[in-house]
């Protein structure tokens, strides 16, 4: 990926650190090569050390609430430990 994608990953990483995020939900539109192609770079550079859930959705942006709730429960268990 180009320098613009690397810059975006760096900006996301600084936000993750600044806000001390417990986890990140990454929602990509199904069949969108751009969003899905950025996923490996973001996972490696922006979100390393932070639990991440990658989800796919159609153009409506609706995600499966059960998947989100399971991810939040996992984060809560991790925080208590």
mmCIF file of C-alpha atoms in Angstrom:
data_model
loop_
_atom_site.group_PDB
_atom_site.id
_atom_site.type_symbol
_atom_site.label_atom_id
_atom_site.label_comp_id
_atom_site.label_asym_id
_atom_site.label_seq_id
_atom_site.Cartn_x
_atom_site.Cartn_y
_atom_site.Cartn_z
ATOM 1 C CA UNK A 1 0.000 0.000 0.000
ATOM 2 C CA UNK A 2 1.047 3.565 -0.597
ATOM 3 C CA UNK A 3 2.351 6.215 1.750
ATOM 4 C CA UNK A 4 -1.138 7.637 2.222
ATOM 5 C CA UNK A 5 -2.355 4.338 3.709
ATOM 6 C CA UNK A 6 0.702 4.188 5.974
ATOM 7 C CA UNK A 7 0.021 7.752 7.134
ATOM 8 C CA UNK A 8 -3.597 6.832 7.880
ATOM 9 C CA UNK A 9 -2.442 3.816 9.874
ATOM 10 C CA UNK A 10 -0.141 6.066 11.886
ATOM 11 C CA UNK A 11 -2.962 8.500 12.616
ATOM 12 C CA UNK A 12 -5.218 5.654 13.724
ATOM 13 C CA UNK A 13 -2.452 4.302 15.960
ATOM 14 C CA UNK A 14 -2.069 7.691 17.664
ATOM 15 C CA UNK A 15 -5.845 7.796 18.303
ATOM 16 C CA UNK A 16 -5.772 4.272 19.748
ATOM 17 C CA UNK A 17 -3.002 5.359 22.117
ATOM 18 C CA UNK A 18 -4.467 8.781 22.933
ATOM 19 C CA UNK A 19 -7.862 7.402 23.914
ATOM 20 C CA UNK A 20 -6.447 4.194 25.448
ATOM 21 C CA UNK A 21 -8.940 2.059 23.577
ATOM 22 C CA UNK A 22 -9.787 -1.365 24.973
ATOM 23 C CA UNK A 23 -10.603 -2.656 21.490
ATOM 24 C CA UNK A 24 -11.515 -1.695 17.957
ATOM 25 C CA UNK A 25 -14.385 -2.763 15.709
ATOM 26 C CA UNK A 26 -13.369 -2.558 12.067
ATOM 27 C CA UNK A 27 -16.388 -2.587 9.782
ATOM 28 C CA UNK A 28 -15.689 -3.143 6.101
ATOM 29 C CA UNK A 29 -18.245 -3.212 3.339
ATOM 30 C CA UNK A 30 -18.584 -6.626 1.707
ATOM 31 C CA UNK A 31 -16.806 -6.922 -1.619
ATOM 32 C CA UNK A 32 -14.980 -3.591 -1.127
ATOM 33 C CA UNK A 33 -11.414 -4.354 -2.158
ATOM 34 C CA UNK A 34 -10.095 -1.053 -0.752
ATOM 35 C CA UNK A 35 -11.388 -1.529 2.797
ATOM 36 C CA UNK A 36 -10.541 -5.214 2.887
ATOM 37 C CA UNK A 37 -7.132 -4.590 1.332
ATOM 38 C CA UNK A 38 -6.236 -2.090 4.049
ATOM 39 C CA UNK A 39 -7.121 -4.558 6.791
ATOM 40 C CA UNK A 40 -3.718 -6.328 7.059
ATOM 41 C CA UNK A 41 -1.827 -3.029 7.246
ATOM 42 C CA UNK A 42 -4.172 -1.589 9.854
ATOM 43 C CA UNK A 43 -4.125 -4.751 11.945
ATOM 44 C CA UNK A 44 -0.326 -4.786 11.911
ATOM 45 C CA UNK A 45 0.458 -1.088 12.327
ATOM 46 C CA UNK A 46 -2.514 0.741 13.792
ATOM 47 C CA UNK A 47 -4.080 -1.862 16.024
ATOM 48 C CA UNK A 48 -1.151 -4.017 17.182
ATOM 49 C CA UNK A 49 -1.527 -4.915 20.841
ATOM 50 C CA UNK A 50 -5.228 -3.977 20.866
ATOM 51 C CA UNK A 51 -8.011 -6.538 20.382
ATOM 52 C CA UNK A 52 -9.701 -6.006 17.030
ATOM 53 C CA UNK A 53 -12.874 -7.460 15.561
ATOM 54 C CA UNK A 54 -13.140 -7.224 11.795
ATOM 55 C CA UNK A 55 -16.715 -7.380 10.542
ATOM 56 C CA UNK A 56 -18.258 -7.156 7.108
ATOM 57 C CA UNK A 57 -21.519 -5.451 6.265
ATOM 58 C CA UNK A 58 -23.553 -4.528 3.248
ATOM 59 C CA UNK A 59 -23.963 -0.910 2.184
ATOM 60 C CA UNK A 60 -26.450 -0.259 5.019
ATOM 61 C CA UNK A 61 -23.659 -0.525 7.588
ATOM 62 C CA UNK A 62 -25.703 -2.819 9.797
ATOM 63 C CA UNK A 63 -23.598 -5.304 11.708
ATOM 64 C CA UNK A 64 -24.703 -8.404 13.567
ATOM 65 C CA UNK A 65 -25.419 -7.188 17.124
ATOM 66 C CA UNK A 66 -24.575 -10.637 18.528
ATOM 67 C CA UNK A 67 -21.045 -10.401 17.136
ATOM 68 C CA UNK A 68 -20.608 -6.944 18.629
ATOM 69 C CA UNK A 69 -21.911 -8.043 22.027
ATOM 70 C CA UNK A 70 -19.608 -11.086 22.039
ATOM 71 C CA UNK A 71 -16.639 -8.819 21.303
ATOM 72 C CA UNK A 72 -17.614 -6.391 24.085
ATOM 73 C CA UNK A 73 -17.966 -9.295 26.549
ATOM 74 C CA UNK A 74 -14.506 -10.512 25.555
ATOM 75 C CA UNK A 75 -13.112 -7.038 26.233
ATOM 76 C CA UNK A 76 -14.808 -6.887 29.637
ATOM 77 C CA UNK A 77 -13.394 -10.288 30.649
ATOM 78 C CA UNK A 78 -9.946 -9.170 29.532
ATOM 79 C CA UNK A 79 -10.178 -5.946 31.530
ATOM 80 C CA UNK A 80 -11.187 -7.773 34.736
ATOM 81 C CA UNK A 81 -8.299 -10.272 34.471
#
